[in-house]
PDB file of C-alpha atoms in Angstrom:
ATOM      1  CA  UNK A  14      -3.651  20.343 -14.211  1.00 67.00           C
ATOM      2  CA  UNK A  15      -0.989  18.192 -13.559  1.00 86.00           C
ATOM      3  CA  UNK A  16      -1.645  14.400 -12.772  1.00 93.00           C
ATOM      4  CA  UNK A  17      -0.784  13.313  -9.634  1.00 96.00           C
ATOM      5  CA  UNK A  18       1.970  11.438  -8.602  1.00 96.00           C
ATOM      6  CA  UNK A  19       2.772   9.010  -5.780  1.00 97.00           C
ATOM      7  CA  UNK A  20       5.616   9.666  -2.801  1.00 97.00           C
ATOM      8  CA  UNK A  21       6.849   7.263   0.206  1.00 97.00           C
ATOM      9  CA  UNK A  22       7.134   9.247   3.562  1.00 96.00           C
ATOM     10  CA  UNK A  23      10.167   8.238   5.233  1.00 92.00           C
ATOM     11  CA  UNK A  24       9.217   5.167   7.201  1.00 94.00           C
ATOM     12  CA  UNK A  25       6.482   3.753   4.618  1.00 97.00           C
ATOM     13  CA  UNK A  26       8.450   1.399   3.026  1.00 96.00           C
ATOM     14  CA  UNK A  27       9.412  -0.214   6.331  1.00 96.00           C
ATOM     15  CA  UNK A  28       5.694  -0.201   7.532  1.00 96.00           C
ATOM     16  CA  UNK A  29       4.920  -1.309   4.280  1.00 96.00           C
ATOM     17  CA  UNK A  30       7.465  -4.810   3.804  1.00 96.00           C
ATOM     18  CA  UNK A  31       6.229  -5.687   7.682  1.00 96.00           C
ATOM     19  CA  UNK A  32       2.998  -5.474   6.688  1.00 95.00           C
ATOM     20  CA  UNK A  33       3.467  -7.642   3.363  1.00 95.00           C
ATOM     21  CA  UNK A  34       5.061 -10.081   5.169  1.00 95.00           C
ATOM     22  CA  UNK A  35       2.008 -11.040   6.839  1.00 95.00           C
ATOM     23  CA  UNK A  36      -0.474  -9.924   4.711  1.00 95.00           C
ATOM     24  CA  UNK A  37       0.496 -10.483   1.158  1.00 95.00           C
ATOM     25  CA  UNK A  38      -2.477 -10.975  -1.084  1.00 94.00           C
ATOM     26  CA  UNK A  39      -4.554  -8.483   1.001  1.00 95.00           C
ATOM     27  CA  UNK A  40      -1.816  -5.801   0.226  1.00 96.00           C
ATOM     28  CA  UNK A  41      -1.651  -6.170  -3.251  1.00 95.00           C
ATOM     29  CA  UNK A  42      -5.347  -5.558  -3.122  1.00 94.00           C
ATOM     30  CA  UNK A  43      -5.041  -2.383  -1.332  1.00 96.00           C
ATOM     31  CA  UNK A  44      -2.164  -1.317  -3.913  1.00 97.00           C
ATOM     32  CA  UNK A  45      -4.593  -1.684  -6.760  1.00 95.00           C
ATOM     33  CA  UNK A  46      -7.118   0.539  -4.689  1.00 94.00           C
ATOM     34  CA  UNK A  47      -4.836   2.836  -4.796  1.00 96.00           C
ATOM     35  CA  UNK A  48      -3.921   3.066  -8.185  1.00 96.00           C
ATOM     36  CA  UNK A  49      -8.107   3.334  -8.734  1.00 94.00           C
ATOM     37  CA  UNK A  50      -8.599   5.867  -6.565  1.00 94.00           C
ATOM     38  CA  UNK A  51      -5.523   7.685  -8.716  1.00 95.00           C
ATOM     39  CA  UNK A  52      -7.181   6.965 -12.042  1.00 94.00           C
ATOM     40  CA  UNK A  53     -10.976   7.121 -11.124  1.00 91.00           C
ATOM     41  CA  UNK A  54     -10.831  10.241  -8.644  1.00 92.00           C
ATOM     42  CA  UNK A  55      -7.560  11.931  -8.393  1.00 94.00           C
ATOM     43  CA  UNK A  56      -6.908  12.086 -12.380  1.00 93.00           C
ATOM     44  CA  UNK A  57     -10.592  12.252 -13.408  1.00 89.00           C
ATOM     45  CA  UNK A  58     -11.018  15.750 -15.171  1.00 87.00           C
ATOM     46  CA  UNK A  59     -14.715  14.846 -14.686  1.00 81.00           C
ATOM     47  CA  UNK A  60     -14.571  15.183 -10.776  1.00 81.00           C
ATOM     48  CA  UNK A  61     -13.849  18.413  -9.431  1.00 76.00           C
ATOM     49  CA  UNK A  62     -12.491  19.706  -6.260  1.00 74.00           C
ATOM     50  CA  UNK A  63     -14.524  18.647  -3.289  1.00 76.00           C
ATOM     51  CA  UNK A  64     -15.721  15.150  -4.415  1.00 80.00           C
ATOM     52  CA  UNK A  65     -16.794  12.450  -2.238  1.00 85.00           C
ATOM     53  CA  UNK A  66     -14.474  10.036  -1.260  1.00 89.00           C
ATOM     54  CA  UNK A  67     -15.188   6.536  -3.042  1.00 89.00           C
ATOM     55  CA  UNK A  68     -16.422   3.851   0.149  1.00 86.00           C
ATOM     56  CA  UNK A  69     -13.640   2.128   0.261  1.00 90.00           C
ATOM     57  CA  UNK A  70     -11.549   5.329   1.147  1.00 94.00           C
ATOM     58  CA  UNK A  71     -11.432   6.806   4.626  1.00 95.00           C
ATOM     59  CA  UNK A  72     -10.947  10.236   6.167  1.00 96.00           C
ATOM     60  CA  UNK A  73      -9.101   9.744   9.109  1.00 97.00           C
ATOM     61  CA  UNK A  74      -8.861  13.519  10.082  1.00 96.00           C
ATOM     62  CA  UNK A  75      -6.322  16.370   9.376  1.00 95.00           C
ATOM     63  CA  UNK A  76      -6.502  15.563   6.028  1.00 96.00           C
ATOM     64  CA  UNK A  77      -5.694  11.755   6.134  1.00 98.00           C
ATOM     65  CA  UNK A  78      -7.106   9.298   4.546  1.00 97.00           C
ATOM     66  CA  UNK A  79      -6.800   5.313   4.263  1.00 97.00           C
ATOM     67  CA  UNK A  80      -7.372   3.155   1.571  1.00 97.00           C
ATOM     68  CA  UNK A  81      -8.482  -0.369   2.326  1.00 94.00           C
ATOM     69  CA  UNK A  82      -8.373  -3.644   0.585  1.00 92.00           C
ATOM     70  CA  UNK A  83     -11.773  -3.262  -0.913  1.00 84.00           C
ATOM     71  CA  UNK A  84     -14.915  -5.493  -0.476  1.00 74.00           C
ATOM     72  CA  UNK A  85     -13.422  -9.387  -1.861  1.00 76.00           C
ATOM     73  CA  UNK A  86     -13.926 -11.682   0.988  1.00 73.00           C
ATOM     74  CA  UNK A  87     -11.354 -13.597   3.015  1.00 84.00           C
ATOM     75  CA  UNK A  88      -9.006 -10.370   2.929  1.00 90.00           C
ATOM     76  CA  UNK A  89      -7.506  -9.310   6.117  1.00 93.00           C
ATOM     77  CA  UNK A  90      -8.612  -5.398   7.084  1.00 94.00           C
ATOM     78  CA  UNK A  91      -5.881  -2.765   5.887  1.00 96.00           C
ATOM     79  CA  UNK A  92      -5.314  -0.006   5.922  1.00 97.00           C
ATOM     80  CA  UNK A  93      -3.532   2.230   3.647  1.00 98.00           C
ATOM     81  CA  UNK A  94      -2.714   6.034   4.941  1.00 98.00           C
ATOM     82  CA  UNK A  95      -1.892   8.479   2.942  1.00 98.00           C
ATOM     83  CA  UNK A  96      -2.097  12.608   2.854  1.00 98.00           C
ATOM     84  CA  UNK A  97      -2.354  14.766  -0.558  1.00 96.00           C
ATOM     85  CA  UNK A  98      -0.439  17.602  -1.030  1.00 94.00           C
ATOM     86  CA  UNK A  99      -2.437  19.588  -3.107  1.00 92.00           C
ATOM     87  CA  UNK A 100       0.455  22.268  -3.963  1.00 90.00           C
ATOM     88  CA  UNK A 101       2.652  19.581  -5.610  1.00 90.00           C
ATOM     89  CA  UNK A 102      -0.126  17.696  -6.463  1.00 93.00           C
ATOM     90  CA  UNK A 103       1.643  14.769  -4.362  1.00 95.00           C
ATOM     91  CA  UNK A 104      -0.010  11.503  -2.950  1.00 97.00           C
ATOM     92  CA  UNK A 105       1.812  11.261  -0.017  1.00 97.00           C
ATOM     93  CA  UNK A 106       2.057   7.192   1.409  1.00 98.00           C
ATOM     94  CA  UNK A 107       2.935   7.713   5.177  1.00 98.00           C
ATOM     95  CA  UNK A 108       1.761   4.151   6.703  1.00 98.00           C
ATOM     96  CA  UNK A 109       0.107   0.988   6.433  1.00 97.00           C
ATOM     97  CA  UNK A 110      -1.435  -1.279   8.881  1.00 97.00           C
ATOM     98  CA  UNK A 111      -3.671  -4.231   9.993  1.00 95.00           C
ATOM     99  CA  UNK A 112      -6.949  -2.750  12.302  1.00 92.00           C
ATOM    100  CA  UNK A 113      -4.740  -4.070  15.499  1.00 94.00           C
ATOM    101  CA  UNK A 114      -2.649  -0.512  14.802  1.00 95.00           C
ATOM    102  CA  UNK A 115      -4.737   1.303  13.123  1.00 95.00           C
ATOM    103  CA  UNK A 116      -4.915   4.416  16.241  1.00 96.00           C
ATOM    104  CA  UNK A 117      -1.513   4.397  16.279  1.00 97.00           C
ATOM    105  CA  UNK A 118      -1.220   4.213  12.896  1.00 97.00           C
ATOM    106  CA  UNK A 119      -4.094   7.591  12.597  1.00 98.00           C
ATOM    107  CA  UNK A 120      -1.952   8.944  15.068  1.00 98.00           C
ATOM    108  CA  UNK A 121       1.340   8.712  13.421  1.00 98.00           C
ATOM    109  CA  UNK A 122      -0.154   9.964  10.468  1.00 98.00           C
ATOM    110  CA  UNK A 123      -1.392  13.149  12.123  1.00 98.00           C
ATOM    111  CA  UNK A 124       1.932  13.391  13.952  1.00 97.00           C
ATOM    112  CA  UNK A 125       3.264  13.560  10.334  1.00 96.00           C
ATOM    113  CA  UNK A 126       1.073  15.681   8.579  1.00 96.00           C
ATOM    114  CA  UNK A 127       2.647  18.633  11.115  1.00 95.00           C
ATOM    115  CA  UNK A 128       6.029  17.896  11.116  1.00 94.00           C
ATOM    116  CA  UNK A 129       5.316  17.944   7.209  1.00 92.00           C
ATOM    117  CA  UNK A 130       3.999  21.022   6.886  1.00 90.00           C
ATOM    118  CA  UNK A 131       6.779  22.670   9.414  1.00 89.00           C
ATOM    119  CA  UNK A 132       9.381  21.515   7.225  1.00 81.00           C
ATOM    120  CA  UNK A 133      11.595  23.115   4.700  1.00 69.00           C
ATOM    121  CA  UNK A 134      10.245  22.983   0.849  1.00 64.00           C
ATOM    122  CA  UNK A 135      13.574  22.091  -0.602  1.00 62.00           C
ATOM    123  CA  UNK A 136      13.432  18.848   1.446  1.00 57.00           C
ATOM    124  CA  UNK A 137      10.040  17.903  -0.229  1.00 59.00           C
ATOM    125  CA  UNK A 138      11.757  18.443  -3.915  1.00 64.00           C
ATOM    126  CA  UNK A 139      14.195  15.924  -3.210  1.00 75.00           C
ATOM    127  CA  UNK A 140      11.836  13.002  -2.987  1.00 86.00           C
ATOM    128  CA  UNK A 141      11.447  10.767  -5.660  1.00 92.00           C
ATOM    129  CA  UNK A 142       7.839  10.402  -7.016  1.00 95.00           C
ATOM    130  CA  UNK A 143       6.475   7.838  -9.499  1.00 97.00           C
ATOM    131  CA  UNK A 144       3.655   7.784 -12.019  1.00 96.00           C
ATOM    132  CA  UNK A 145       1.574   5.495 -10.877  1.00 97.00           C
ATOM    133  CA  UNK A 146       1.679   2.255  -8.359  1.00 97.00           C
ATOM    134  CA  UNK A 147       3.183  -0.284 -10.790  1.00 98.00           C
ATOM    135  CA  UNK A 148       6.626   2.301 -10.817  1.00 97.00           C
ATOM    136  CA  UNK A 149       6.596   2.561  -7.210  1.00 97.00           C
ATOM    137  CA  UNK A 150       6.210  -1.111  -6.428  1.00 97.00           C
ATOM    138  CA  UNK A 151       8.962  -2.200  -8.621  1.00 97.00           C
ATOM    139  CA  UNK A 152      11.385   0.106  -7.185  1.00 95.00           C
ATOM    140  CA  UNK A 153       9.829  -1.830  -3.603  1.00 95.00           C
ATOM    141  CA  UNK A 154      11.340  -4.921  -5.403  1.00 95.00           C
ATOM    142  CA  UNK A 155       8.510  -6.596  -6.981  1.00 96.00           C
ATOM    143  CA  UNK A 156       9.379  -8.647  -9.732  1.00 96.00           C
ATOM    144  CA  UNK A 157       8.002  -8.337 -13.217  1.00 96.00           C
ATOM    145  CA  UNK A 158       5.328 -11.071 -12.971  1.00 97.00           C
ATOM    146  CA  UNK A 159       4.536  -9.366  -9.472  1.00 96.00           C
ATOM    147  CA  UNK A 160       3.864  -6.213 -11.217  1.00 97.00           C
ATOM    148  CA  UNK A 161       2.055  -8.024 -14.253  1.00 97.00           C
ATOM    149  CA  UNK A 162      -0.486  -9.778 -11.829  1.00 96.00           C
ATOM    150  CA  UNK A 163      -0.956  -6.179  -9.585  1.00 96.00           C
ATOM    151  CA  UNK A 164      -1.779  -4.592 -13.101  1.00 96.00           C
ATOM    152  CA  UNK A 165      -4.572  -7.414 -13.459  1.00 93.00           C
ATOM    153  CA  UNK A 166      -5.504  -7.070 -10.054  1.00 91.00           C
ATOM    154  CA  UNK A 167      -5.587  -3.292 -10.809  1.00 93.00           C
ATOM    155  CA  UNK A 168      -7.773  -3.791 -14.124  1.00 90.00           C
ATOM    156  CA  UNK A 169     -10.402  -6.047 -12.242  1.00 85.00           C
ATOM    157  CA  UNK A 170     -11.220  -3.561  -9.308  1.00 85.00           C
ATOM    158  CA  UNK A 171     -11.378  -1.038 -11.632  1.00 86.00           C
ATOM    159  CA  UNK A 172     -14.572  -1.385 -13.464  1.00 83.00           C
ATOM    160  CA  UNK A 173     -16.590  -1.244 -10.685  1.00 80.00           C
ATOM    161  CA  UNK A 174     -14.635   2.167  -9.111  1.00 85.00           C
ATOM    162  CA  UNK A 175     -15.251   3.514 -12.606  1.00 84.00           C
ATOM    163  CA  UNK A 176     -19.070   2.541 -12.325  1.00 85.00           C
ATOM    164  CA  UNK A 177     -19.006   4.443  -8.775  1.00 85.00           C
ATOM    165  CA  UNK A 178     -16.786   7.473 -10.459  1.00 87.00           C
ATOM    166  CA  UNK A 179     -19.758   8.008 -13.078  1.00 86.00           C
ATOM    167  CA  UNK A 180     -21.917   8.057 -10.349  1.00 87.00           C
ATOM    168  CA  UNK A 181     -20.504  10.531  -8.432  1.00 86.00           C
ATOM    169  CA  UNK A 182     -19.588  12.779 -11.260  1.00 85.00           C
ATOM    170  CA  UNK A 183     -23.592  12.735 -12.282  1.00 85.00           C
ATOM    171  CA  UNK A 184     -23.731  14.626  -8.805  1.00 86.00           C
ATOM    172  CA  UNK A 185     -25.920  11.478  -7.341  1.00 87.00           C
ATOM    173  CA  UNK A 186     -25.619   9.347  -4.319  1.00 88.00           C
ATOM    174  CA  UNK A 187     -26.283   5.965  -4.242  1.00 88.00           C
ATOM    175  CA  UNK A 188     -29.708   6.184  -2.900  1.00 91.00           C
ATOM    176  CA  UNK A 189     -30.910   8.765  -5.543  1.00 89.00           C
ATOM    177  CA  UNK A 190     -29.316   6.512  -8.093  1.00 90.00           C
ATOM    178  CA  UNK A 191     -31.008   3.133  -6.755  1.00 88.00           C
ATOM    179  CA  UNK A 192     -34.567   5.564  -7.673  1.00 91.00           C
ATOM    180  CA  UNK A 193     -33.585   5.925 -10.647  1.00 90.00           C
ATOM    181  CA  UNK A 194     -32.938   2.458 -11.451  1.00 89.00           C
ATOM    182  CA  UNK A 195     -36.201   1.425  -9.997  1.00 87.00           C
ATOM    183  CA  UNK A 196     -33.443  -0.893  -7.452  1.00 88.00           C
ATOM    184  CA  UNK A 197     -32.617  -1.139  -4.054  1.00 87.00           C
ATOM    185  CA  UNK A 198     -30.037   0.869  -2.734  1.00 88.00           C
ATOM    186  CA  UNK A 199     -28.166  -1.985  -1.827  1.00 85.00           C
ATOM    187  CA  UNK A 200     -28.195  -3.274  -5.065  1.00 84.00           C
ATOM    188  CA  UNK A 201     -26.467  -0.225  -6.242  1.00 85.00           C
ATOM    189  CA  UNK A 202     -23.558  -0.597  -3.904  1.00 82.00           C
ATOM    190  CA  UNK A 203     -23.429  -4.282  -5.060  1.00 81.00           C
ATOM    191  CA  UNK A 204     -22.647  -2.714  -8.571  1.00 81.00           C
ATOM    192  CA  UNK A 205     -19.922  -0.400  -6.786  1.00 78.00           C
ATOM    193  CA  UNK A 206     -18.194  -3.280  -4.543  1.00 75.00           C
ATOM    194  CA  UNK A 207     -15.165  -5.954  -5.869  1.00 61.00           C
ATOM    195  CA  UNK A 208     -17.932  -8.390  -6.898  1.00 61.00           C
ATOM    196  CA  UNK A 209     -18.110  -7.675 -10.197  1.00 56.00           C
ATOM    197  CA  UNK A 210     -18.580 -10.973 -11.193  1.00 59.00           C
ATOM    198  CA  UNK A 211     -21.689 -10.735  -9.836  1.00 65.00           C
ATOM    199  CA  UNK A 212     -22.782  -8.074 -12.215  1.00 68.00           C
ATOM    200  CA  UNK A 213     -25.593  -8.703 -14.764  1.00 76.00           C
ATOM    201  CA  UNK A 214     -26.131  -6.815 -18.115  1.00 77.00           C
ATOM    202  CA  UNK A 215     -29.275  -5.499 -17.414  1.00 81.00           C
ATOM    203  CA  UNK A 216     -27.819  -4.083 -14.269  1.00 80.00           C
ATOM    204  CA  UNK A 217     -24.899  -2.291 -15.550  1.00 80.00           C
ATOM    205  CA  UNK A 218     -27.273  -1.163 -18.830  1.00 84.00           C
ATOM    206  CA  UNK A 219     -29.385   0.618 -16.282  1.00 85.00           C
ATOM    207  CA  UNK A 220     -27.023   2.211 -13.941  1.00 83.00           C
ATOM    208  CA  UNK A 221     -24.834   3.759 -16.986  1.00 84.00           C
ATOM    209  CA  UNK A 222     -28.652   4.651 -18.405  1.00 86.00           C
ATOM    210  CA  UNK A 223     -29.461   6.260 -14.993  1.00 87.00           C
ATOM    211  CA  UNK A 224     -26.070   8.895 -14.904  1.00 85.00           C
ATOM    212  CA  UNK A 225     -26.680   9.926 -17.977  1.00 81.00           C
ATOM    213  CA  UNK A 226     -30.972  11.226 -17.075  1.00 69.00           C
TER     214      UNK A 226
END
């Protein structure tokens, strides 16, 4: 298969600069959620159709879902909504919001997601999609250091959504992988949250021992 690729509904990007204005640093974070859940779930040829969503990803109904800003605290609540196209293979970026909109942001979405699907195909092929997050976000106008530090940002959340990726492509929840371990099941989605500073080697030694039983 194709990888995915990333597309701005009309109307994102203006959601999307209101929302940075107020809300920098907890945007960025959702950003490089995004590009995790692209590398770690979406692009994964070891997760197949039908996996569960990672916890920081939300189904919001009629096939949207929202990415938040992930688990680091002192972040203001996001979130980012988006709808796949799974004929084009398309991540779709329709809205983003604070929790003060988010049901009118759910129901926007929805509102979308049919006038989508109503409309003409040659419409969709004249979008413009991009790779990956970094692309998109310096076409939004980030500068080249922004874009550096998002990659970074990117780099850091991603160890622990690859940790959660293994997990799920093992086929085990968190609870049947806390038994394993011989852990709480809390200390398992410690291992899975933005606090990976707070890992410890014999940790991580035993959860990557536990997908592979």
């Amino acid at each position: 298969h194709e990888d995915w690729t990333v597309a701005m509904a009309e109307g994102f990007e203006r959601s999307f600069r209101r929302c940075r204005k107020r809300h920098p640093t907890a945007c960025d974070a959702t950003w490089a959620r995004l590009q995790n859940f692209l590398d770690r779930w979406l692009n994964n040829p070891l997760l197949g159709p039908g996996f569960n969503l990672p916890g920081w990803v939300h189904a919001e109904g009629k096939g949207v879902l929202a990415v938040d800003q992930g688990s680091r605290a002192g972040l203001t609540q996001l979130r980012l909504y988006l709808w796949l196209d799974e004929a084009e293979r398309v991540v779709w970026l329709v809205r983003i919001g604070d929790k003060s909109t988010q049901y009118a942001d759910v129901a926007y979405c929805h509102d979308w997601v049919i006038g989508f699907k109503s409309r003409d195909e040659d419409k969709h092929s004249k979008v413009r999609t991009y790779r990956d997050v970094f692309a998109l976000v310096a076409d939004l106008g980030y500068s080249p250091k922004s874009v550096a530090g998002l990659r970074r940002k990117a780099a850091e959340t991603d160890f622990t959504a690859m940790l959660e990726a293994r997990r799920q492509a093992a086929g085990l929840t968190q609870a049947e992988m806390a038994m394993r371990m011989g852990v709480t099941q809390s200390t398992v989605s410690r291992l899975e949250s933005d606090r990976w500073q707070d890992l410890r080697l014999g940790e991580l030694d035993a959860y990557l021992r536990a997908c592979v039983k």
